[in-house]
Tab-separated table of N, CA and C in Angstrom:
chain	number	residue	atom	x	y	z
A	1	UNK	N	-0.434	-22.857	-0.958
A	1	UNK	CA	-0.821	-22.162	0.245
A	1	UNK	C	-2.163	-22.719	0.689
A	2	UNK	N	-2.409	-22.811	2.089
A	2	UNK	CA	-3.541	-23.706	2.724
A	2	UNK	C	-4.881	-22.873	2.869
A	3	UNK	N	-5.834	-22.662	2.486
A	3	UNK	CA	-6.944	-22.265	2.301
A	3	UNK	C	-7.022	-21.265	3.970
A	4	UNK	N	-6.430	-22.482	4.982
A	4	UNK	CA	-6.850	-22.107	6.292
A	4	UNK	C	-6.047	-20.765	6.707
A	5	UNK	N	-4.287	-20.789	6.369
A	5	UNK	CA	-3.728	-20.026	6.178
A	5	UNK	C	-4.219	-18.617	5.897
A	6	UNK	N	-4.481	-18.867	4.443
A	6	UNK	CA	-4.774	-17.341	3.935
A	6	UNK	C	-6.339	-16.471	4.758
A	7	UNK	N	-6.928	-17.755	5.196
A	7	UNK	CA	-8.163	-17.392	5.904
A	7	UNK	C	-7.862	-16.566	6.918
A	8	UNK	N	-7.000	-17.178	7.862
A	8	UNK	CA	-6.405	-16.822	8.948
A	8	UNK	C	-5.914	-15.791	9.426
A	9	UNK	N	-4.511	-15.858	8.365
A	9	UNK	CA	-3.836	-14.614	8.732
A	9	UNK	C	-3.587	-13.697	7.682
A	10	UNK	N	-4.077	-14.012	6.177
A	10	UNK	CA	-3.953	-12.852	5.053
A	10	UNK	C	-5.418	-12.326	5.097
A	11	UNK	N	-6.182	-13.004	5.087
A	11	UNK	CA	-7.108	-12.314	4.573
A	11	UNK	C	-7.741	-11.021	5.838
A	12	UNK	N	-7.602	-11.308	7.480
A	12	UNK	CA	-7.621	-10.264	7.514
A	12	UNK	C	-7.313	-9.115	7.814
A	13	UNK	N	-6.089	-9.082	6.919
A	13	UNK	CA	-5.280	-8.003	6.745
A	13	UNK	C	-5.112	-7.870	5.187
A	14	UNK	N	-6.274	-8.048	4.378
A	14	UNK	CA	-6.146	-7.610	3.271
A	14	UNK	C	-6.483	-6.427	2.595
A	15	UNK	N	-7.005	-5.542	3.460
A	15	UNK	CA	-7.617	-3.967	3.189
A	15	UNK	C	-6.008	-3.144	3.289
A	16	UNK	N	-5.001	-4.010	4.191
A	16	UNK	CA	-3.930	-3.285	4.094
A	16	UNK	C	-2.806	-3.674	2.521
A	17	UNK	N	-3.014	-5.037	2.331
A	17	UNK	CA	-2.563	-5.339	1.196
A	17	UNK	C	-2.917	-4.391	-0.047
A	18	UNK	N	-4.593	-4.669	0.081
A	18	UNK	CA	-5.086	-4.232	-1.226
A	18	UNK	C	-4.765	-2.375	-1.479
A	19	UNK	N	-4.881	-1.627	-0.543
A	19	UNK	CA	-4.440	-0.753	-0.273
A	19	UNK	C	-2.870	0.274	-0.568
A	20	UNK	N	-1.622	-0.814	-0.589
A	20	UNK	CA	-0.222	-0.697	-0.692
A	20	UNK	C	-0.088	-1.240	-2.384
A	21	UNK	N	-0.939	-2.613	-2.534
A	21	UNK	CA	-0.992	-2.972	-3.938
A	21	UNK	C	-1.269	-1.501	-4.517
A	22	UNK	N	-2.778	-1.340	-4.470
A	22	UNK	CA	-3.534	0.143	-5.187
A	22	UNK	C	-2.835	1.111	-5.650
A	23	UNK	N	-1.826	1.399	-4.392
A	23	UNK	CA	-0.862	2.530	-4.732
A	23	UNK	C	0.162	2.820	-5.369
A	24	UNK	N	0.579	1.503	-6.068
A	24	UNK	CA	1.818	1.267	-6.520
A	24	UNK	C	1.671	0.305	-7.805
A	25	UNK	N	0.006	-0.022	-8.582
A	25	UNK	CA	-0.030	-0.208	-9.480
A	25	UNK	C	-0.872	0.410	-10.463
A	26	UNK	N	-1.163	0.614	-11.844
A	26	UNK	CA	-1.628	1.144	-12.733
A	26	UNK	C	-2.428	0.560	-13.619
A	27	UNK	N	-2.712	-0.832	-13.521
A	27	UNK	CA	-3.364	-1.799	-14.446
A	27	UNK	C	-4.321	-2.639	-12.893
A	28	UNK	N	-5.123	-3.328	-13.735
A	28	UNK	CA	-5.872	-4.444	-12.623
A	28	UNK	C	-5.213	-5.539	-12.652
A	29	UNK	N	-4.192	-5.671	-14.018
A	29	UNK	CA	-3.490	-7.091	-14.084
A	29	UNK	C	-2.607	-6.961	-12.972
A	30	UNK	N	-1.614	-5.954	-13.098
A	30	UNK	CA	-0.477	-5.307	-12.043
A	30	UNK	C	-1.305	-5.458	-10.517
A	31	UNK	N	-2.397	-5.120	-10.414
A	31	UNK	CA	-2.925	-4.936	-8.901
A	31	UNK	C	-2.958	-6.505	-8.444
A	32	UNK	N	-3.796	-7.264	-9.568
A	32	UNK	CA	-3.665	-8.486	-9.282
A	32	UNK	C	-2.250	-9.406	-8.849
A	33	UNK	N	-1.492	-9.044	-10.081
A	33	UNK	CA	-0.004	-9.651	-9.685
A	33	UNK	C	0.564	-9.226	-8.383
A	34	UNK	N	0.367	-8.472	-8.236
A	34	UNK	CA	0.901	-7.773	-6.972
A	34	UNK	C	0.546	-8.106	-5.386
A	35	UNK	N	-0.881	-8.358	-5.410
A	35	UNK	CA	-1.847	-8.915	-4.594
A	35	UNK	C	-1.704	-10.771	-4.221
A	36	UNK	N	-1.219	-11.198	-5.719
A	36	UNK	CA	-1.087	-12.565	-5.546
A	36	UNK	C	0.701	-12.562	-5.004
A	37	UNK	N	1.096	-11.737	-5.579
A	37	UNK	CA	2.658	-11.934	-5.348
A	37	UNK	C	2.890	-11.714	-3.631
A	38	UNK	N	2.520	-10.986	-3.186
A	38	UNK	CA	2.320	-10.719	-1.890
A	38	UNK	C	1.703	-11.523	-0.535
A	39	UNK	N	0.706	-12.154	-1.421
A	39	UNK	CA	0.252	-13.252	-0.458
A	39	UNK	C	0.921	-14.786	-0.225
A	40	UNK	N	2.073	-14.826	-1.571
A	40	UNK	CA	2.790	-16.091	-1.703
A	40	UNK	C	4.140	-15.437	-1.125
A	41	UNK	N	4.623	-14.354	-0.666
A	41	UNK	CA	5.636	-14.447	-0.389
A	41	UNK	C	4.852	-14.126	1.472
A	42	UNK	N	3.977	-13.675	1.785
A	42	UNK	CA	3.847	-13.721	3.417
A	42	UNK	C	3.661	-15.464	3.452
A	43	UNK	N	3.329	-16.195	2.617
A	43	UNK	CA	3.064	-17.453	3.043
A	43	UNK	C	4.470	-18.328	2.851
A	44	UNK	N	5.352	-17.967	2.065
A	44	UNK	CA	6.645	-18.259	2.144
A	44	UNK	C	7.396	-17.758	3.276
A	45	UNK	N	6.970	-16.416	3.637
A	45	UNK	CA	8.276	-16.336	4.712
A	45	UNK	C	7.538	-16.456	5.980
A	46	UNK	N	6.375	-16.678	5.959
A	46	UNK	CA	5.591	-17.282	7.511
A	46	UNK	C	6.672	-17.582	9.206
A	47	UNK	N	7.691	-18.846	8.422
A	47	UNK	CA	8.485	-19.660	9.350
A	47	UNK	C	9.569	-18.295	9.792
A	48	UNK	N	9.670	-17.192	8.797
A	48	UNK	CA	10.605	-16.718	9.396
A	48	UNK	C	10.113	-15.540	10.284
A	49	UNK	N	8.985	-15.678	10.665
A	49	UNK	CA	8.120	-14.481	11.251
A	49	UNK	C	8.673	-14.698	12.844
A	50	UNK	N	9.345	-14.039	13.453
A	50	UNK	CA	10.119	-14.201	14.812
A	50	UNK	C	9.708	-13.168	15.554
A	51	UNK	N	8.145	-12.579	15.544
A	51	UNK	CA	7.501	-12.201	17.054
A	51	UNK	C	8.382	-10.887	17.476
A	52	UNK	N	9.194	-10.043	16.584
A	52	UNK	CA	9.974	-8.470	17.148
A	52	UNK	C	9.104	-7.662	16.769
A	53	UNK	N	8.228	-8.084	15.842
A	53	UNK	CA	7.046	-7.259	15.764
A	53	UNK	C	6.052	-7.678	15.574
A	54	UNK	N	5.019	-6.612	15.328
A	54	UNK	CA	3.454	-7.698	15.092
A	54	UNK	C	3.372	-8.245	13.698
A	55	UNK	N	2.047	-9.400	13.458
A	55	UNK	CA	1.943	-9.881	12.748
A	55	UNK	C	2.079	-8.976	10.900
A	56	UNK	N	0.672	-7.810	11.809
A	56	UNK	CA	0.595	-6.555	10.677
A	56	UNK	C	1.652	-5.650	10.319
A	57	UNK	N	2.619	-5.679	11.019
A	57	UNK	CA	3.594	-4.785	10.263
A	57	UNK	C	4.503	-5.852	9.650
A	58	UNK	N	4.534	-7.237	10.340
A	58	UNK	CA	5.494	-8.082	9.219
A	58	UNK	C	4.413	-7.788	7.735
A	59	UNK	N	3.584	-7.917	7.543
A	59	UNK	CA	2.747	-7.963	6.469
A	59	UNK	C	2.854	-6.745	5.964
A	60	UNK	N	2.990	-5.536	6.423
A	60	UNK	CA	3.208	-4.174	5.980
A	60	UNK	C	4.331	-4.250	5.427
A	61	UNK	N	5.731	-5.262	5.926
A	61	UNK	CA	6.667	-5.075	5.113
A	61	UNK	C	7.138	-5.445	4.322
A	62	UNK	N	6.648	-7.253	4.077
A	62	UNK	CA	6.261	-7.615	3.166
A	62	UNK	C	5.743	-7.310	2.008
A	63	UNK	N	4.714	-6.617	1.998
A	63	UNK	CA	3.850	-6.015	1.240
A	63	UNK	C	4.202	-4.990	0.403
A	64	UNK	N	5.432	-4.093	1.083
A	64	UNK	CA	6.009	-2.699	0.677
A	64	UNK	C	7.427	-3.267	0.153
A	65	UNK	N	7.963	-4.647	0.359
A	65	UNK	CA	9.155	-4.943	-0.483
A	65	UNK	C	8.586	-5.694	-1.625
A	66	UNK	N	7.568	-6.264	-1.957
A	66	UNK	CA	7.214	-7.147	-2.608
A	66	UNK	C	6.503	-5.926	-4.139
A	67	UNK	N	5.731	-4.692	-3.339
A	67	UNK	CA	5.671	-3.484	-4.938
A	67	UNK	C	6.935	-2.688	-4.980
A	68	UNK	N	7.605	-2.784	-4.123
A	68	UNK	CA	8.747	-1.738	-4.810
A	68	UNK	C	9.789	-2.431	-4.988
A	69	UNK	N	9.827	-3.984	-4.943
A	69	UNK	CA	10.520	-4.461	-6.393
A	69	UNK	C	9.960	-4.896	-7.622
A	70	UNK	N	8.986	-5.071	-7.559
A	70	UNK	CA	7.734	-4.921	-8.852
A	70	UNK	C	8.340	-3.897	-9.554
A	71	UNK	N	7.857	-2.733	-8.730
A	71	UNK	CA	7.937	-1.159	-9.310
A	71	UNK	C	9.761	-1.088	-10.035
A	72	UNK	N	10.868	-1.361	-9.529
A	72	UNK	CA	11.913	-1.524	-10.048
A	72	UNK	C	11.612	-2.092	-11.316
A	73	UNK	N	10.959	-3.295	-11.146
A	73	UNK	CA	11.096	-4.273	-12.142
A	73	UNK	C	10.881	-3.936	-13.745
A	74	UNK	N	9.376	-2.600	-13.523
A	74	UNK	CA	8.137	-2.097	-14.379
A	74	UNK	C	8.758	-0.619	-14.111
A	75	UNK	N	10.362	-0.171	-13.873
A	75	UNK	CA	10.786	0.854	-13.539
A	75	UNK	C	10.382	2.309	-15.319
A	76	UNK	N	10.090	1.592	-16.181
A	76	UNK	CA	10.137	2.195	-17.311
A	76	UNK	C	8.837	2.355	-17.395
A	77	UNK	N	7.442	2.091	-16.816
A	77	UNK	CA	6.142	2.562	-16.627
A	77	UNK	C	6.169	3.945	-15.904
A	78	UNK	N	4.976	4.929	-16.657
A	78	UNK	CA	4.252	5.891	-15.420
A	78	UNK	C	3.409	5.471	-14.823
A	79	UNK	N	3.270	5.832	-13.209
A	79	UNK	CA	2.366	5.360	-12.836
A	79	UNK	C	1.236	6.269	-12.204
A	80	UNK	N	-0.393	6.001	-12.147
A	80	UNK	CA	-0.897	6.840	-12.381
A	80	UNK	C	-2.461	5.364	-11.790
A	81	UNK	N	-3.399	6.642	-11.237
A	81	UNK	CA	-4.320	5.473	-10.607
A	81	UNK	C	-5.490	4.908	-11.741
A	82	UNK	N	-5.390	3.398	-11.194
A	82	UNK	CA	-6.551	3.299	-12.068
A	82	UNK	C	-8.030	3.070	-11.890
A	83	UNK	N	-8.490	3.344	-12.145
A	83	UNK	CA	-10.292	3.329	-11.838
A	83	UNK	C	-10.938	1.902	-12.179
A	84	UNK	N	-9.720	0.703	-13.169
A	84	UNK	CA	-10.667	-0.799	-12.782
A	84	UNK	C	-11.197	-1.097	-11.858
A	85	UNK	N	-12.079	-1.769	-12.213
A	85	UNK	CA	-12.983	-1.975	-10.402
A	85	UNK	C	-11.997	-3.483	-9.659
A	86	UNK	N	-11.747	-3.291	-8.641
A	86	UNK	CA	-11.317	-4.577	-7.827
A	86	UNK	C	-12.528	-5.602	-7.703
A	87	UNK	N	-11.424	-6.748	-7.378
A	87	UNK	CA	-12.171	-8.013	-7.494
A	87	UNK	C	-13.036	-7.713	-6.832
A	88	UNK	N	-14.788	-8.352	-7.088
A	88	UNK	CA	-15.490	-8.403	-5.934
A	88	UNK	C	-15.314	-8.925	-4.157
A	89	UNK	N	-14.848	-9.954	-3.831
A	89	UNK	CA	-14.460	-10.789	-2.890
A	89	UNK	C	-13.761	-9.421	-2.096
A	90	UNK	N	-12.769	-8.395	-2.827
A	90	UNK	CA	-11.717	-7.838	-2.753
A	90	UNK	C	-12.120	-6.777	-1.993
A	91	UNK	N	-13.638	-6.313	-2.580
A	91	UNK	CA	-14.242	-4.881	-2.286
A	91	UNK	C	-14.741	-5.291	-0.778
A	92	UNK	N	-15.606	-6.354	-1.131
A	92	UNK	CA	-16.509	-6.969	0.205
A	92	UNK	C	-15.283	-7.070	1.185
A	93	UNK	N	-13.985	-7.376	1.320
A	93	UNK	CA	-13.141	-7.576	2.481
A	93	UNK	C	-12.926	-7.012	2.798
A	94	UNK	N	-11.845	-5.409	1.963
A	94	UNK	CA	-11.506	-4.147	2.584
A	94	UNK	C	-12.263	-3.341	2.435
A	95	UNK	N	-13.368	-3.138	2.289
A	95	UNK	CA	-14.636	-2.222	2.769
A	95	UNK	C	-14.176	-0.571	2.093
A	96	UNK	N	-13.212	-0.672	1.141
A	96	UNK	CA	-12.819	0.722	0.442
A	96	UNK	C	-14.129	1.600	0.450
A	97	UNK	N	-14.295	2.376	0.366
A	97	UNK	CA	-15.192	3.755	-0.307
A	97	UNK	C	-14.680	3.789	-1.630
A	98	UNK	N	-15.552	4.029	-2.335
A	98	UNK	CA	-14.872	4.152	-3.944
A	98	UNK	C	-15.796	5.489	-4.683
A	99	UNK	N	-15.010	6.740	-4.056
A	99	UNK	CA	-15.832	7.933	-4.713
A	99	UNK	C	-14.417	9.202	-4.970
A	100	UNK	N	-14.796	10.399	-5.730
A	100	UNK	CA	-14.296	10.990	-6.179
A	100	UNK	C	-12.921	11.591	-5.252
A	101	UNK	N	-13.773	11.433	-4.106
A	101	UNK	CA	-12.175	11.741	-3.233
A	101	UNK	C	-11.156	11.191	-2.594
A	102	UNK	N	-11.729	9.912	-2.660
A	102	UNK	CA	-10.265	8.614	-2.787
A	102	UNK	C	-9.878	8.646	-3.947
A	103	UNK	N	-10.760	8.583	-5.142
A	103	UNK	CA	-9.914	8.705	-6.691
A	103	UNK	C	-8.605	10.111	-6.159
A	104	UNK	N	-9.285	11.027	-6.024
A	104	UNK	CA	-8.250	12.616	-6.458
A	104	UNK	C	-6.898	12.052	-5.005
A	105	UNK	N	-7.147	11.678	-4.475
A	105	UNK	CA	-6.473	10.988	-3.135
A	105	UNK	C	-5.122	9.847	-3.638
A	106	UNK	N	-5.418	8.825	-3.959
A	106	UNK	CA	-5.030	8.286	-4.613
A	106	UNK	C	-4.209	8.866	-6.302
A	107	UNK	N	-4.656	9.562	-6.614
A	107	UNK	CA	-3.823	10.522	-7.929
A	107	UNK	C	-3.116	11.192	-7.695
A	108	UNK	N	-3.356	11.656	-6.596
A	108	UNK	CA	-2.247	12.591	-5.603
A	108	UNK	C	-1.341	12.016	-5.107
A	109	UNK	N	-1.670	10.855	-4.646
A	109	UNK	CA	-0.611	9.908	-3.711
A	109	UNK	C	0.102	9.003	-4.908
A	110	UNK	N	-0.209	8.768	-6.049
A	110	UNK	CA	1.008	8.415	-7.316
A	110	UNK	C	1.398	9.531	-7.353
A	111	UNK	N	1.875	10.521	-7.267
A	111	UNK	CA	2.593	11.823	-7.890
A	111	UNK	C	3.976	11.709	-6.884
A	112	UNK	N	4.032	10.905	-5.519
A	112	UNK	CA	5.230	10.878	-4.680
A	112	UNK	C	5.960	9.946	-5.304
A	113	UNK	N	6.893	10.452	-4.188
A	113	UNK	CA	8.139	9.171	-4.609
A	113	UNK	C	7.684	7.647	-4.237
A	114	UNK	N	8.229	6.902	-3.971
A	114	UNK	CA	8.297	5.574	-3.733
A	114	UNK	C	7.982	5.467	-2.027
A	115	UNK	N	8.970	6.180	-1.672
A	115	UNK	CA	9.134	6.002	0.243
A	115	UNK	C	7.829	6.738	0.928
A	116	UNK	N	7.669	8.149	-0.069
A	116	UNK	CA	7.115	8.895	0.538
A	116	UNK	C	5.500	8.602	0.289
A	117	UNK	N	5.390	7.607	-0.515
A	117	UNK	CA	4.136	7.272	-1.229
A	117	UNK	C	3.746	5.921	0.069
A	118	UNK	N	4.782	5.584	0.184
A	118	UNK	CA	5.014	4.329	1.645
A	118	UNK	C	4.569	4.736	3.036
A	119	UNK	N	5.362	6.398	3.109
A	119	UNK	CA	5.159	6.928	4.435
A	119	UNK	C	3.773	7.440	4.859
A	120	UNK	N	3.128	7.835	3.605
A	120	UNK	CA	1.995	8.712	3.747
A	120	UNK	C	0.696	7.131	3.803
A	121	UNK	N	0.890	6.256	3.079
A	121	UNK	CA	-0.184	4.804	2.993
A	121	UNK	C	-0.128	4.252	4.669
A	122	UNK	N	0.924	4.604	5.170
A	122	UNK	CA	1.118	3.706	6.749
A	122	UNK	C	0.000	5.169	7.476
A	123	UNK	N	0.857	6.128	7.577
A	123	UNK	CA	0.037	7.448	7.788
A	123	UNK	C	-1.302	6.801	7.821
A	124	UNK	N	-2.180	6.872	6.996
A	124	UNK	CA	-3.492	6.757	6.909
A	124	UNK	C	-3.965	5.819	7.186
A	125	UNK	N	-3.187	4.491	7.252
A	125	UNK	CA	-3.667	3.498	8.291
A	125	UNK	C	-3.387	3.590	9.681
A	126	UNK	N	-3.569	4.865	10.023
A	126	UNK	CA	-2.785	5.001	11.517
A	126	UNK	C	-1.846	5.002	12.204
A	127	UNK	N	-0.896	4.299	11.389
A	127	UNK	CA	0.034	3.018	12.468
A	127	UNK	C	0.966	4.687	13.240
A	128	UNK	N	2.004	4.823	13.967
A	128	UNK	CA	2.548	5.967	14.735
A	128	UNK	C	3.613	5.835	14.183
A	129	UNK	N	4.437	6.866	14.510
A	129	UNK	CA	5.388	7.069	13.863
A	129	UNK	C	6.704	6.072	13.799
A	130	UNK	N	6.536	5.315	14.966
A	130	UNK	CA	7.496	4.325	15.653
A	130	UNK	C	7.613	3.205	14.389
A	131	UNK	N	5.990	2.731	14.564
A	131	UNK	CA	5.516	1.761	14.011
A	131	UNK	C	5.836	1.496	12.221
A	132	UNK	N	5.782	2.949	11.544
A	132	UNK	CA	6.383	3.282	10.221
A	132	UNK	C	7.984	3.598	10.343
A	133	UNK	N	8.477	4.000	11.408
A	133	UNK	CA	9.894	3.898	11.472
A	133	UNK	C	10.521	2.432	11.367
A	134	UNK	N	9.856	1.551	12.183
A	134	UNK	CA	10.069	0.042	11.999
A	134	UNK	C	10.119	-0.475	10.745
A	135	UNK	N	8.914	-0.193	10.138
A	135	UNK	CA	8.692	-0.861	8.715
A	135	UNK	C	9.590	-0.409	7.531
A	136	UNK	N	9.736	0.877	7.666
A	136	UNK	CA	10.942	1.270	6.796
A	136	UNK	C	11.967	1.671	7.139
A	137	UNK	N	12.491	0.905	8.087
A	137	UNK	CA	13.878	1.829	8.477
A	137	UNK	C	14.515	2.951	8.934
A	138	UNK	N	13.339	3.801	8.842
A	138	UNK	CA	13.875	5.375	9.059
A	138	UNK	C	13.396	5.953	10.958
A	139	UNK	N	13.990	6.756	11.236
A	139	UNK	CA	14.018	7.318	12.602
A	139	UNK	C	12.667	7.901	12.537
A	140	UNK	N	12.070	7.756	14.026
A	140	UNK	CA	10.573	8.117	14.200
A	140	UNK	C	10.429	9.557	14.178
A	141	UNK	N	11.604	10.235	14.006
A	141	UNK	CA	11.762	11.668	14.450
A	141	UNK	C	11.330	12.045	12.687
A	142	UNK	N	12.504	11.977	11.763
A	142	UNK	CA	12.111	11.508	10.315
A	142	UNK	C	11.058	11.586	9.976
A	143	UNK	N	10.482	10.650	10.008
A	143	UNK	CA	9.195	10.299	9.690
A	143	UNK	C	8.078	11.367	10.195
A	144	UNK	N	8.108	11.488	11.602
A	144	UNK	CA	7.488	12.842	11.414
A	144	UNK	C	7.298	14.615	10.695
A	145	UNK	N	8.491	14.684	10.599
A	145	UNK	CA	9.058	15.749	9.693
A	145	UNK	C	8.788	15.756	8.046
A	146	UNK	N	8.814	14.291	7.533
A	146	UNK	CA	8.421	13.376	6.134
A	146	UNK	C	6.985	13.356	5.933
A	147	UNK	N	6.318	13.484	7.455
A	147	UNK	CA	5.181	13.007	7.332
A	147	UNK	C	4.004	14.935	6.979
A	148	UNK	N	4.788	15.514	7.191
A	148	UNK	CA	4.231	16.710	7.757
A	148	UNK	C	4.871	17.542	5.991
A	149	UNK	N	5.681	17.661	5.633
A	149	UNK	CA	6.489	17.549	4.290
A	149	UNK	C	5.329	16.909	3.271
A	150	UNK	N	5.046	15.838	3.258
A	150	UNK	CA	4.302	14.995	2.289
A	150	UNK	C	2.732	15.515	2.619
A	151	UNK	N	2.132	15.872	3.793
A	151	UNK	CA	0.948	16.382	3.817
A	151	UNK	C	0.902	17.864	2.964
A	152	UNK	N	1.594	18.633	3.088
A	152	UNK	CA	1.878	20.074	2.782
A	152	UNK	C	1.819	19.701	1.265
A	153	UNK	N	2.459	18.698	0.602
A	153	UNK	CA	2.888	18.449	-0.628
A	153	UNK	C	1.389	18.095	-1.612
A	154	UNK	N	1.022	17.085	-0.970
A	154	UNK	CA	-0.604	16.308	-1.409
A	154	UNK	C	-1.921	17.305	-1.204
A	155	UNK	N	-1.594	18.524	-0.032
A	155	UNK	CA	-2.532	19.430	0.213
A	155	UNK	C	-2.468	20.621	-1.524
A	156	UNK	N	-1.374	20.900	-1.747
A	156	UNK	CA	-0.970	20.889	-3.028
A	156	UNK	C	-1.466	20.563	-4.220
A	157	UNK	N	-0.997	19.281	-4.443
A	157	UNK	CA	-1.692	18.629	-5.489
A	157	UNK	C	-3.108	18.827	-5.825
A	158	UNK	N	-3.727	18.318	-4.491
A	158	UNK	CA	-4.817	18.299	-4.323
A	158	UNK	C	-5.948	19.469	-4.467
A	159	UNK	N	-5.321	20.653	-4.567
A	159	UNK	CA	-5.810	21.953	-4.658
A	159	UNK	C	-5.727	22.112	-5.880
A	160	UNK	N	-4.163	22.000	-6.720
A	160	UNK	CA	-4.070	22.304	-7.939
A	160	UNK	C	-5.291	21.377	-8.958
A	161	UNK	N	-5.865	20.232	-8.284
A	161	UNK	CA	-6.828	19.327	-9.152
A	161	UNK	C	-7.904	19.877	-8.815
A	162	UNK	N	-8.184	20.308	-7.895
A	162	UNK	CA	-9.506	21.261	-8.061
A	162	UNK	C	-9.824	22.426	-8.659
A	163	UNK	N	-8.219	23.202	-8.671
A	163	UNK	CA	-8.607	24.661	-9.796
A	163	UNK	C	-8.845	23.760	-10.890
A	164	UNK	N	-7.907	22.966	-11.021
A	164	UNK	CA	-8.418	22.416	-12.640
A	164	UNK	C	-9.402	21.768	-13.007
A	165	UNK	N	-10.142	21.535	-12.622
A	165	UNK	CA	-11.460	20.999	-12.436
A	165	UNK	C	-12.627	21.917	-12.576
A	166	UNK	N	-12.370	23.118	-11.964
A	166	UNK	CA	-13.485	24.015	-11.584
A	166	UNK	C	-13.726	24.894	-13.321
């Protein structure tokens, strides 16, 4: 892969990579593999990128087939967040916050399923409902209903980690 390439068009969209990686691995090795695996398959399927959508959601979908066949793969792991620190280069690009309420955020958001762990990561990057209907297949109507379902669910979690905490 060409230095100029990844300059170009991965790297900046790597806060969304590193982000979909995060969520769907449990080790820094796994985040890494995942991160590298992802950037060799957007640079493999480049030629087949045919302009029906934008650049960033080809990369969103990329990105979301490339850990949840990982995750198949490593189907006999729990998964659960981990607190290794990301590469430096990694931190400086996607500009994460790295404090107690992305941790409990992230711990919350391993406790979903696979899709719904998908639906809620697009969620928070904004994208609309259309835009996550595209990427995964499902009706924009769906997705809203999924999306509103999975908030109620993480509002949840997220409470139950604070009684336990307190």
């Amino acid at each position: 892969m060409g230095s100029d390439f990844y300059t170009g068009s991965i790297l900046p969209h790597a806060a969304i990579i590193i982000k979909i990686c995060r969520a769907y691995t449990n080790t820094q090795e796994d985040f890494e593999d995942y991160y590298q695996e992802v950037c060799l398959q957007i640079w493999r399927s480049r030629s087949r990128f045919n302009k029906q959508c934008s650049w960033t959601t080809w990369i969103y979908k990329i990105t979301l087939n490339v850990c949840l066949t990982y995750l198949k793969k490593q189907s006999n792991t729990s998964l659960r967040f981990t607190s290794d620190p990301l590469p430096e280069q990694l931190i400086e690009d996607s500009q994460v916050e790295h404090d107690d309420t992305v941790h409990s955020l992230y711990n919350a958001i391993h406790q979903l399923s696979e899709v719904d762990r998908a639906l809620i990561l697009l969620y928070l990057e904004q994208r609309t409902n259309i835009e996550i209907a595209e990427i995964l297949g499902l009706s924009a109507n769906n997705v809203g209903v999924r999306i509103a379902r999975i908030k109620r669910r993480l509002n949840k979690i997220l409470k139950l980690g604070a009684t336990n905490h307190e």
